[in-house]
Amino acid sequence: MTEQELDIMMQRVLLDAIKFDYEKEKRTNIPFSGTEKYHKSIISMLEDPLRWERKKSGWTRKRTLQLVATFFLVFSLSLGGLMVVSPTVRAAFIQWVMELYETHITYRYTGDVINGMMPQYEITKLPEGYTECKEERIEGTNYVGIVYRSETDDNVSPIFFDYIYMQQGSASDQDIENKTILDVVVNGMEGQIYLSNGLEKADSTITWIDVENNLQFSVDAVANENDLLRMAESVSLNNKN
Amino acid sequence: MLTFFLAVLESDEDRQKFSLIYEQYHCRLENVAMGILEEQKDAEDAVQNAFVQVIRHFKKISKISCEELLFWLISIVKNEALIILRKKRRVVQLEDWEGAVKTVSDVISYSELVDLFSRLPDTYRAILEMKYFWGYTDKEIAKKLGFSETAVSTRASRGRTLLREIVEKEGFCT
């Protein structure tokens, strides 16, 4: 039997063992009623599974979307000026639009498609004890996601760092519920901090846009404004790779 | 990877499919979680964590046949319950691998093989299921279950060797 056949056999045996258990096991008599909080969470999950999962796991995830060729009502990056642009005008002058919703902001990208390997960036000034968890690294054609975890303490929150090419057909979301939005400048590039409003263990995010390289960067961490900015400013190309 | 799976649940069709899965199976999953954890809050956590996994693996789950889906979902919720249980217990329970496999020489049919695997210690089964159903690495499983990576590798390897021995002895084929 080949290794692959053994894998298939293992899957089959394990699944049949679950069936076997399920058929012989008595169902529990302890009723499951579900608290109000649980039911609310489930309603939220059914309304928007991805958003619910995102909130549960704390990731600011990137997603690939098909752009709808229509007019967008957008806010400029500084959140100052309201303007309406057509896709043609948008593509000619800007590489992204921000769509402001009640609960989140979507950054929708309109830049050119870039081929080739993604550049390798890293945070060079991490809090003490944090290192990259290589197994959790995500490398897509236009996106890189890196997770840094504490080597010494499993209970402290991880730091998520990601960047994405702002190319046509891609978008990313940022939750704004219970967040204060602050404008910042990271190494001369405009960005925002989405600062969690006093919730313990809640992630805050700093995001900034590198127009020259057509990239949007984000760092999510349980950290204050200064620490987020320090990490963001330390992001640089990793020349080792 | 996350970049790609997120695209899956974007459509109304997928969301509807996800809702149907929830409607059809949540009672049984809640019952399984309650049976293992016996506390309402823990069972709620296990079921919610299980649905987080369902969302993350939705592309794969949406392709599983209706006849088998319940058992894949039970595997997820049982393992989430086991993770919660392991975090709560201060005393580590002994895993009786030797006791579970002492009848290995008696296995001559496929149903006996299944019976033998159903009697493996929970942690062994959880490790094997996470590995063979969802493709988790040893390190990922170690983090989830609170084992060392070596402990996960050893258990996975024992399970695989056991299956190989029986399959080769009895000539079962896929």
mmCIF file with all atom_site columns, N, CA, C and O in Angstrom, chain B residues 41-84:
data_model
loop_
_atom_site.group_PDB
_atom_site.id
_atom_site.type_symbol
_atom_site.label_atom_id
_atom_site.label_alt_id
_atom_site.label_comp_id
_atom_site.label_asym_id
_atom_site.label_entity_id
_atom_site.label_seq_id
_atom_site.pdbx_PDB_ins_code
_atom_site.Cartn_x
_atom_site.Cartn_y
_atom_site.Cartn_z
_atom_site.occupancy
_atom_site.B_iso_or_equiv
_atom_site.pdbx_formal_charge
_atom_site.auth_seq_id
_atom_site.auth_comp_id
_atom_site.auth_asym_id
_atom_site.auth_atom_id
_atom_site.pdbx_PDB_model_num
ATOM 1   N N  . LYS B 1 41 ? -21.802 26.721 29.293 1.00 0.00 ? 41 LYS B N  1
ATOM 2   C CA . LYS B 1 41 ? -20.918 27.721 28.689 1.00 0.00 ? 41 LYS B CA 1
ATOM 3   C C  . LYS B 1 41 ? -19.805 27.048 27.867 1.00 0.00 ? 41 LYS B C  1
ATOM 4   O O  . LYS B 1 41 ? -19.484 27.498 26.772 1.00 0.00 ? 41 LYS B O  1
ATOM 5   N N  . ASP B 1 42 ? -19.267 25.972 28.420 1.00 0.00 ? 42 ASP B N  1
ATOM 6   C CA . ASP B 1 42 ? -18.210 25.260 27.699 1.00 0.00 ? 42 ASP B CA 1
ATOM 7   C C  . ASP B 1 42 ? -18.748 24.661 26.397 1.00 0.00 ? 42 ASP B C  1
ATOM 8   O O  . ASP B 1 42 ? -18.080 24.696 25.358 1.00 0.00 ? 42 ASP B O  1
ATOM 9   N N  . ALA B 1 43 ? -19.948 24.104 26.482 1.00 0.00 ? 43 ALA B N  1
ATOM 10  C CA . ALA B 1 43 ? -20.544 23.513 25.281 1.00 0.00 ? 43 ALA B CA 1
ATOM 11  C C  . ALA B 1 43 ? -20.799 24.598 24.227 1.00 0.00 ? 43 ALA B C  1
ATOM 12  O O  . ALA B 1 43 ? -20.569 24.384 23.030 1.00 0.00 ? 43 ALA B O  1
ATOM 13  N N  . GLU B 1 44 ? -21.241 25.763 24.669 1.00 0.00 ? 44 GLU B N  1
ATOM 14  C CA . GLU B 1 44 ? -21.457 26.880 23.732 1.00 0.00 ? 44 GLU B CA 1
ATOM 15  C C  . GLU B 1 44 ? -20.139 27.263 23.055 1.00 0.00 ? 44 GLU B C  1
ATOM 16  O O  . GLU B 1 44 ? -20.095 27.491 21.845 1.00 0.00 ? 44 GLU B O  1
ATOM 17  N N  . ASP B 1 45 ? -19.084 27.326 23.850 1.00 0.00 ? 45 ASP B N  1
ATOM 18  C CA . ASP B 1 45 ? -17.772 27.675 23.286 1.00 0.00 ? 45 ASP B CA 1
ATOM 19  C C  . ASP B 1 45 ? -17.325 26.631 22.263 1.00 0.00 ? 45 ASP B C  1
ATOM 20  O O  . ASP B 1 45 ? -16.819 26.973 21.191 1.00 0.00 ? 45 ASP B O  1
ATOM 21  N N  . ALA B 1 46 ? -17.528 25.361 22.628 1.00 0.00 ? 46 ALA B N  1
ATOM 22  C CA . ALA B 1 46 ? -17.099 24.285 21.716 1.00 0.00 ? 46 ALA B CA 1
ATOM 23  C C  . ALA B 1 46 ? -17.856 24.364 20.393 1.00 0.00 ? 46 ALA B C  1
ATOM 24  O O  . ALA B 1 46 ? -17.265 24.221 19.315 1.00 0.00 ? 46 ALA B O  1
ATOM 25  N N  . VAL B 1 47 ? -19.171 24.600 20.473 1.00 0.00 ? 47 VAL B N  1
ATOM 26  C CA . VAL B 1 47 ? -19.978 24.650 19.245 1.00 0.00 ? 47 VAL B CA 1
ATOM 27  C C  . VAL B 1 47 ? -19.567 25.865 18.401 1.00 0.00 ? 47 VAL B C  1
ATOM 28  O O  . VAL B 1 47 ? -19.394 25.761 17.178 1.00 0.00 ? 47 VAL B O  1
ATOM 29  N N  . GLN B 1 48 ? -19.366 26.997 19.066 1.00 0.00 ? 48 GLN B N  1
ATOM 30  C CA . GLN B 1 48 ? -18.959 28.190 18.299 1.00 0.00 ? 48 GLN B CA 1
ATOM 31  C C  . GLN B 1 48 ? -17.572 28.003 17.678 1.00 0.00 ? 48 GLN B C  1
ATOM 32  O O  . GLN B 1 48 ? -17.358 28.369 16.522 1.00 0.00 ? 48 GLN B O  1
ATOM 33  N N  . ASN B 1 49 ? -16.664 27.426 18.451 1.00 0.00 ? 49 ASN B N  1
ATOM 34  C CA . ASN B 1 49 ? -15.325 27.169 17.891 1.00 0.00 ? 49 ASN B CA 1
ATOM 35  C C  . ASN B 1 49 ? -15.403 26.195 16.718 1.00 0.00 ? 49 ASN B C  1
ATOM 36  O O  . ASN B 1 49 ? -14.655 26.297 15.757 1.00 0.00 ? 49 ASN B O  1
ATOM 37  N N  . ALA B 1 50 ? -16.328 25.237 16.847 1.00 0.00 ? 50 ALA B N  1
ATOM 38  C CA . ALA B 1 50 ? -16.510 24.283 15.748 1.00 0.00 ? 50 ALA B CA 1
ATOM 39  C C  . ALA B 1 50 ? -16.993 25.011 14.490 1.00 0.00 ? 50 ALA B C  1
ATOM 40  O O  . ALA B 1 50 ? -16.516 24.738 13.386 1.00 0.00 ? 50 ALA B O  1
ATOM 41  N N  . PHE B 1 51 ? -17.913 25.962 14.658 1.00 0.00 ? 51 PHE B N  1
ATOM 42  C CA . PHE B 1 51 ? -18.396 26.683 13.471 1.00 0.00 ? 51 PHE B CA 1
ATOM 43  C C  . PHE B 1 51 ? -17.335 27.631 12.903 1.00 0.00 ? 51 PHE B C  1
ATOM 44  O O  . PHE B 1 51 ? -17.331 27.904 11.703 1.00 0.00 ? 51 PHE B O  1
ATOM 45  N N  . VAL B 1 52 ? -16.437 28.097 13.747 1.00 0.00 ? 52 VAL B N  1
ATOM 46  C CA . VAL B 1 52 ? -15.291 28.864 13.220 1.00 0.00 ? 52 VAL B CA 1
ATOM 47  C C  . VAL B 1 52 ? -14.499 27.964 12.266 1.00 0.00 ? 52 VAL B C  1
ATOM 48  O O  . VAL B 1 52 ? -14.122 28.365 11.165 1.00 0.00 ? 52 VAL B O  1
ATOM 49  N N  . GLN B 1 53 ? -14.288 26.713 12.697 1.00 0.00 ? 53 GLN B N  1
ATOM 50  C CA . GLN B 1 53 ? -13.557 25.758 11.843 1.00 0.00 ? 53 GLN B CA 1
ATOM 51  C C  . GLN B 1 53 ? -14.338 25.448 10.558 1.00 0.00 ? 53 GLN B C  1
ATOM 52  O O  . GLN B 1 53 ? -13.756 25.301 9.496  1.00 0.00 ? 53 GLN B O  1
ATOM 53  N N  . VAL B 1 54 ? -15.664 25.341 10.711 1.00 0.00 ? 54 VAL B N  1
ATOM 54  C CA . VAL B 1 54 ? -16.491 25.068 9.528  1.00 0.00 ? 54 VAL B CA 1
ATOM 55  C C  . VAL B 1 54 ? -16.323 26.206 8.513  1.00 0.00 ? 54 VAL B C  1
ATOM 56  O O  . VAL B 1 54 ? -16.168 25.969 7.305  1.00 0.00 ? 54 VAL B O  1
ATOM 57  N N  . ILE B 1 55 ? -16.314 27.432 8.999  1.00 0.00 ? 55 ILE B N  1
ATOM 58  C CA . ILE B 1 55 ? -16.151 28.579 8.095  1.00 0.00 ? 55 ILE B CA 1
ATOM 59  C C  . ILE B 1 55 ? -14.767 28.547 7.443  1.00 0.00 ? 55 ILE B C  1
ATOM 60  O O  . ILE B 1 55 ? -14.625 28.735 6.242  1.00 0.00 ? 55 ILE B O  1
ATOM 61  N N  . ARG B 1 56 ? -13.769 28.259 8.249  1.00 0.00 ? 56 ARG B N  1
ATOM 62  C CA . ARG B 1 56 ? -12.397 28.237 7.714  1.00 0.00 ? 56 ARG B CA 1
ATOM 63  C C  . ARG B 1 56 ? -12.195 27.136 6.672  1.00 0.00 ? 56 ARG B C  1
ATOM 64  O O  . ARG B 1 56 ? -11.408 27.275 5.766  1.00 0.00 ? 56 ARG B O  1
ATOM 65  N N  . HIS B 1 57 ? -12.906 26.036 6.877  1.00 0.00 ? 57 HIS B N  1
ATOM 66  C CA . HIS B 1 57 ? -12.726 24.896 5.950  1.00 0.00 ? 57 HIS B CA 1
ATOM 67  C C  . HIS B 1 57 ? -13.948 24.730 5.047  1.00 0.00 ? 57 HIS B C  1
ATOM 68  O O  . HIS B 1 57 ? -14.231 23.632 4.587  1.00 0.00 ? 57 HIS B O  1
ATOM 69  N N  . PHE B 1 58 ? -14.656 25.836 4.815  1.00 0.00 ? 58 PHE B N  1
ATOM 70  C CA . PHE B 1 58 ? -15.944 25.715 4.138  1.00 0.00 ? 58 PHE B CA 1
ATOM 71  C C  . PHE B 1 58 ? -15.824 25.133 2.729  1.00 0.00 ? 58 PHE B C  1
ATOM 72  O O  . PHE B 1 58 ? -16.692 24.387 2.283  1.00 0.00 ? 58 PHE B O  1
ATOM 73  N N  . LYS B 1 59 ? -14.754 25.487 2.061  1.00 0.00 ? 59 LYS B N  1
ATOM 74  C CA . LYS B 1 59 ? -14.584 24.990 0.689  1.00 0.00 ? 59 LYS B CA 1
ATOM 75  C C  . LYS B 1 59 ? -14.584 23.459 0.686  1.00 0.00 ? 59 LYS B C  1
ATOM 76  O O  . LYS B 1 59 ? -15.238 22.830 -0.136 1.00 0.00 ? 59 LYS B O  1
ATOM 77  N N  . LYS B 1 60 ? -13.857 22.885 1.624  1.00 0.00 ? 60 LYS B N  1
ATOM 78  C CA . LYS B 1 60 ? -13.789 21.424 1.707  1.00 0.00 ? 60 LYS B CA 1
ATOM 79  C C  . LYS B 1 60 ? -15.133 20.871 2.206  1.00 0.00 ? 60 LYS B C  1
ATOM 80  O O  . LYS B 1 60 ? -15.648 19.891 1.668  1.00 0.00 ? 60 LYS B O  1
ATOM 81  N N  . ILE B 1 61 ? -15.675 21.509 3.237  1.00 0.00 ? 61 ILE B N  1
ATOM 82  C CA . ILE B 1 61 ? -16.918 21.011 3.843  1.00 0.00 ? 61 ILE B CA 1
ATOM 83  C C  . ILE B 1 61 ? -18.070 21.028 2.848  1.00 0.00 ? 61 ILE B C  1
ATOM 84  O O  . ILE B 1 61 ? -18.895 20.113 2.817  1.00 0.00 ? 61 ILE B O  1
ATOM 85  N N  . SER B 1 62 ? -18.110 22.050 2.007  1.00 0.00 ? 62 SER B N  1
ATOM 86  C CA . SER B 1 62 ? -19.231 22.143 1.068  1.00 0.00 ? 62 SER B CA 1
ATOM 87  C C  . SER B 1 62 ? -19.199 21.019 0.029  1.00 0.00 ? 62 SER B C  1
ATOM 88  O O  . SER B 1 62 ? -20.170 20.794 -0.674 1.00 0.00 ? 62 SER B O  1
ATOM 89  N N  . LYS B 1 63 ? -18.070 20.329 -0.071 1.00 0.00 ? 63 LYS B N  1
ATOM 90  C CA . LYS B 1 63 ? -17.973 19.232 -1.049 1.00 0.00 ? 63 LYS B CA 1
ATOM 91  C C  . LYS B 1 63 ? -18.242 17.851 -0.421 1.00 0.00 ? 63 LYS B C  1
ATOM 92  O O  . LYS B 1 63 ? -18.288 16.860 -1.115 1.00 0.00 ? 63 LYS B O  1
ATOM 93  N N  . ILE B 1 64 ? -18.394 17.813 0.901  1.00 0.00 ? 64 ILE B N  1
ATOM 94  C CA . ILE B 1 64 ? -18.610 16.524 1.571  1.00 0.00 ? 64 ILE B CA 1
ATOM 95  C C  . ILE B 1 64 ? -20.065 16.082 1.380  1.00 0.00 ? 64 ILE B C  1
ATOM 96  O O  . ILE B 1 64 ? -20.979 16.907 1.475  1.00 0.00 ? 64 ILE B O  1
ATOM 97  N N  . SER B 1 65 ? -20.257 14.791 1.142  1.00 0.00 ? 65 SER B N  1
ATOM 98  C CA . SER B 1 65 ? -21.617 14.304 0.878  1.00 0.00 ? 65 SER B CA 1
ATOM 99  C C  . SER B 1 65 ? -22.490 14.430 2.134  1.00 0.00 ? 65 SER B C  1
ATOM 100 O O  . SER B 1 65 ? -21.987 14.429 3.259  1.00 0.00 ? 65 SER B O  1
ATOM 101 N N  . CYS B 1 66 ? -23.801 14.528 1.911  1.00 0.00 ? 66 CYS B N  1
ATOM 102 C CA . CYS B 1 66 ? -24.749 14.679 3.025  1.00 0.00 ? 66 CYS B CA 1
ATOM 103 C C  . CYS B 1 66 ? -24.650 13.499 4.001  1.00 0.00 ? 66 CYS B C  1
ATOM 104 O O  . CYS B 1 66 ? -24.801 13.668 5.197  1.00 0.00 ? 66 CYS B O  1
ATOM 105 N N  . GLU B 1 67 ? -24.375 12.312 3.443  1.00 0.00 ? 67 GLU B N  1
ATOM 106 C CA . GLU B 1 67 ? -24.319 11.109 4.282  1.00 0.00 ? 67 GLU B CA 1
ATOM 107 C C  . GLU B 1 67 ? -23.157 11.180 5.280  1.00 0.00 ? 67 GLU B C  1
ATOM 108 O O  . GLU B 1 67 ? -23.222 10.617 6.369  1.00 0.00 ? 67 GLU B O  1
ATOM 109 N N  . GLU B 1 68 ? -22.100 11.851 4.868  1.00 0.00 ? 68 GLU B N  1
ATOM 110 C CA . GLU B 1 68 ? -20.904 11.878 5.722  1.00 0.00 ? 68 GLU B CA 1
ATOM 111 C C  . GLU B 1 68 ? -20.733 13.163 6.521  1.00 0.00 ? 68 GLU B C  1
ATOM 112 O O  . GLU B 1 68 ? -19.982 13.177 7.498  1.00 0.00 ? 68 GLU B O  1
ATOM 113 N N  . LEU B 1 69 ? -21.425 14.209 6.106  1.00 0.00 ? 69 LEU B N  1
ATOM 114 C CA . LEU B 1 69 ? -21.149 15.523 6.696  1.00 0.00 ? 69 LEU B CA 1
ATOM 115 C C  . LEU B 1 69 ? -21.312 15.551 8.220  1.00 0.00 ? 69 LEU B C  1
ATOM 116 O O  . LEU B 1 69 ? -20.472 16.107 8.931  1.00 0.00 ? 69 LEU B O  1
ATOM 117 N N  . LEU B 1 70 ? -22.369 14.914 8.702  1.00 0.00 ? 70 LEU B N  1
ATOM 118 C CA . LEU B 1 70 ? -22.610 14.916 10.150 1.00 0.00 ? 70 LEU B CA 1
ATOM 119 C C  . LEU B 1 70 ? -21.368 14.418 10.905 1.00 0.00 ? 70 LEU B C  1
ATOM 120 O O  . LEU B 1 70 ? -20.990 14.989 11.927 1.00 0.00 ? 70 LEU B O  1
ATOM 121 N N  . PHE B 1 71 ? -20.728 13.389 10.386 1.00 0.00 ? 71 PHE B N  1
ATOM 122 C CA . PHE B 1 71 ? -19.603 12.779 11.109 1.00 0.00 ? 71 PHE B CA 1
ATOM 123 C C  . PHE B 1 71 ? -18.339 13.639 11.045 1.00 0.00 ? 71 PHE B C  1
ATOM 124 O O  . PHE B 1 71 ? -17.560 13.674 11.978 1.00 0.00 ? 71 PHE B O  1
ATOM 125 N N  . TRP B 1 72 ? -18.174 14.343 9.942  1.00 0.00 ? 72 TRP B N  1
ATOM 126 C CA . TRP B 1 72 ? -17.069 15.301 9.862  1.00 0.00 ? 72 TRP B CA 1
ATOM 127 C C  . TRP B 1 72 ? -17.304 16.410 10.902 1.00 0.00 ? 72 TRP B C  1
ATOM 128 O O  . TRP B 1 72 ? -16.378 16.845 11.585 1.00 0.00 ? 72 TRP B O  1
ATOM 129 N N  . LEU B 1 73 ? -18.555 16.853 10.987 1.00 0.00 ? 73 LEU B N  1
ATOM 130 C CA . LEU B 1 73 ? -18.874 17.945 11.929 1.00 0.00 ? 73 LEU B CA 1
ATOM 131 C C  . LEU B 1 73 ? -18.721 17.469 13.376 1.00 0.00 ? 73 LEU B C  1
ATOM 132 O O  . LEU B 1 73 ? -18.237 18.208 14.237 1.00 0.00 ? 73 LEU B O  1
ATOM 133 N N  . ILE B 1 74 ? -19.121 16.231 13.618 1.00 0.00 ? 74 ILE B N  1
ATOM 134 C CA . ILE B 1 74 ? -18.957 15.675 14.974 1.00 0.00 ? 74 ILE B CA 1
ATOM 135 C C  . ILE B 1 74 ? -17.471 15.623 15.329 1.00 0.00 ? 74 ILE B C  1
ATOM 136 O O  . ILE B 1 74 ? -17.081 15.937 16.457 1.00 0.00 ? 74 ILE B O  1
ATOM 137 N N  . SER B 1 75 ? -16.659 15.258 14.357 1.00 0.00 ? 75 SER B N  1
ATOM 138 C CA . SER B 1 75 ? -15.215 15.227 14.609 1.00 0.00 ? 75 SER B CA 1
ATOM 139 C C  . SER B 1 75 ? -14.733 16.612 15.046 1.00 0.00 ? 75 SER B C  1
ATOM 140 O O  . SER B 1 75 ? -13.974 16.746 16.017 1.00 0.00 ? 75 SER B O  1
ATOM 141 N N  . ILE B 1 76 ? -15.204 17.643 14.351 1.00 0.00 ? 76 ILE B N  1
ATOM 142 C CA . ILE B 1 76 ? -14.756 19.011 14.691 1.00 0.00 ? 76 ILE B CA 1
ATOM 143 C C  . ILE B 1 76 ? -15.202 19.379 16.105 1.00 0.00 ? 76 ILE B C  1
ATOM 144 O O  . ILE B 1 76 ? -14.406 19.845 16.919 1.00 0.00 ? 76 ILE B O  1
ATOM 145 N N  . VAL B 1 77 ? -16.476 19.152 16.390 1.00 0.00 ? 77 VAL B N  1
ATOM 146 C CA . VAL B 1 77 ? -16.987 19.608 17.695 1.00 0.00 ? 77 VAL B CA 1
ATOM 147 C C  . VAL B 1 77 ? -16.384 18.788 18.842 1.00 0.00 ? 77 VAL B C  1
ATOM 148 O O  . VAL B 1 77 ? -16.095 19.324 19.913 1.00 0.00 ? 77 VAL B O  1
ATOM 149 N N  . LYS B 1 78 ? -16.178 17.510 18.614 1.00 0.00 ? 78 LYS B N  1
ATOM 150 C CA . LYS B 1 78 ? -15.557 16.670 19.658 1.00 0.00 ? 78 LYS B CA 1
ATOM 151 C C  . LYS B 1 78 ? -14.150 17.167 19.958 1.00 0.00 ? 78 LYS B C  1
ATOM 152 O O  . LYS B 1 78 ? -13.734 17.243 21.121 1.00 0.00 ? 78 LYS B O  1
ATOM 153 N N  . ASN B 1 79 ? -13.424 17.475 18.921 1.00 0.00 ? 79 ASN B N  1
ATOM 154 C CA . ASN B 1 79 ? -12.047 17.925 19.127 1.00 0.00 ? 79 ASN B CA 1
ATOM 155 C C  . ASN B 1 79 ? -11.988 19.300 19.771 1.00 0.00 ? 79 ASN B C  1
ATOM 156 O O  . ASN B 1 79 ? -11.112 19.571 20.591 1.00 0.00 ? 79 ASN B O  1
ATOM 157 N N  . GLU B 1 80 ? -12.941 20.172 19.415 1.00 0.00 ? 80 GLU B N  1
ATOM 158 C CA . GLU B 1 80 ? -12.999 21.482 20.084 1.00 0.00 ? 80 GLU B CA 1
ATOM 159 C C  . GLU B 1 80 ? -13.349 21.293 21.564 1.00 0.00 ? 80 GLU B C  1
ATOM 160 O O  . GLU B 1 80 ? -12.819 21.997 22.421 1.00 0.00 ? 80 GLU B O  1
ATOM 161 N N  . ALA B 1 81 ? -14.233 20.342 21.835 1.00 0.00 ? 81 ALA B N  1
ATOM 162 C CA . ALA B 1 81 ? -14.596 20.061 23.234 1.00 0.00 ? 81 ALA B CA 1
ATOM 163 C C  . ALA B 1 81 ? -13.388 19.502 23.984 1.00 0.00 ? 81 ALA B C  1
ATOM 164 O O  . ALA B 1 81 ? -13.138 19.868 25.142 1.00 0.00 ? 81 ALA B O  1
ATOM 165 N N  . LEU B 1 82 ? -12.634 18.664 23.306 1.00 0.00 ? 82 LEU B N  1
ATOM 166 C CA . LEU B 1 82 ? -11.439 18.086 23.928 1.00 0.00 ? 82 LEU B CA 1
ATOM 167 C C  . LEU B 1 82 ? -10.412 19.169 24.262 1.00 0.00 ? 82 LEU B C  1
ATOM 168 O O  . LEU B 1 82 ? -9.781  19.140 25.327 1.00 0.00 ? 82 LEU B O  1
ATOM 169 N N  . ILE B 1 83 ? -10.270 20.129 23.357 1.00 0.00 ? 83 ILE B N  1
ATOM 170 C CA . ILE B 1 83 ? -9.332  21.250 23.606 1.00 0.00 ? 83 ILE B CA 1
ATOM 171 C C  . ILE B 1 83 ? -9.757  22.003 24.864 1.00 0.00 ? 83 ILE B C  1
ATOM 172 O O  . ILE B 1 83 ? -8.937  22.323 25.727 1.00 0.00 ? 83 ILE B O  1
ATOM 173 N N  . ILE B 1 84 ? -11.059 22.264 24.985 1.00 0.00 ? 84 ILE B N  1
ATOM 174 C CA . ILE B 1 84 ? -11.570 22.987 26.163 1.00 0.00 ? 84 ILE B CA 1
ATOM 175 C C  . ILE B 1 84 ? -11.346 22.154 27.430 1.00 0.00 ? 84 ILE B C  1
ATOM 176 O O  . ILE B 1 84 ? -10.899 22.658 28.458 1.00 0.00 ? 84 ILE B O  1
#
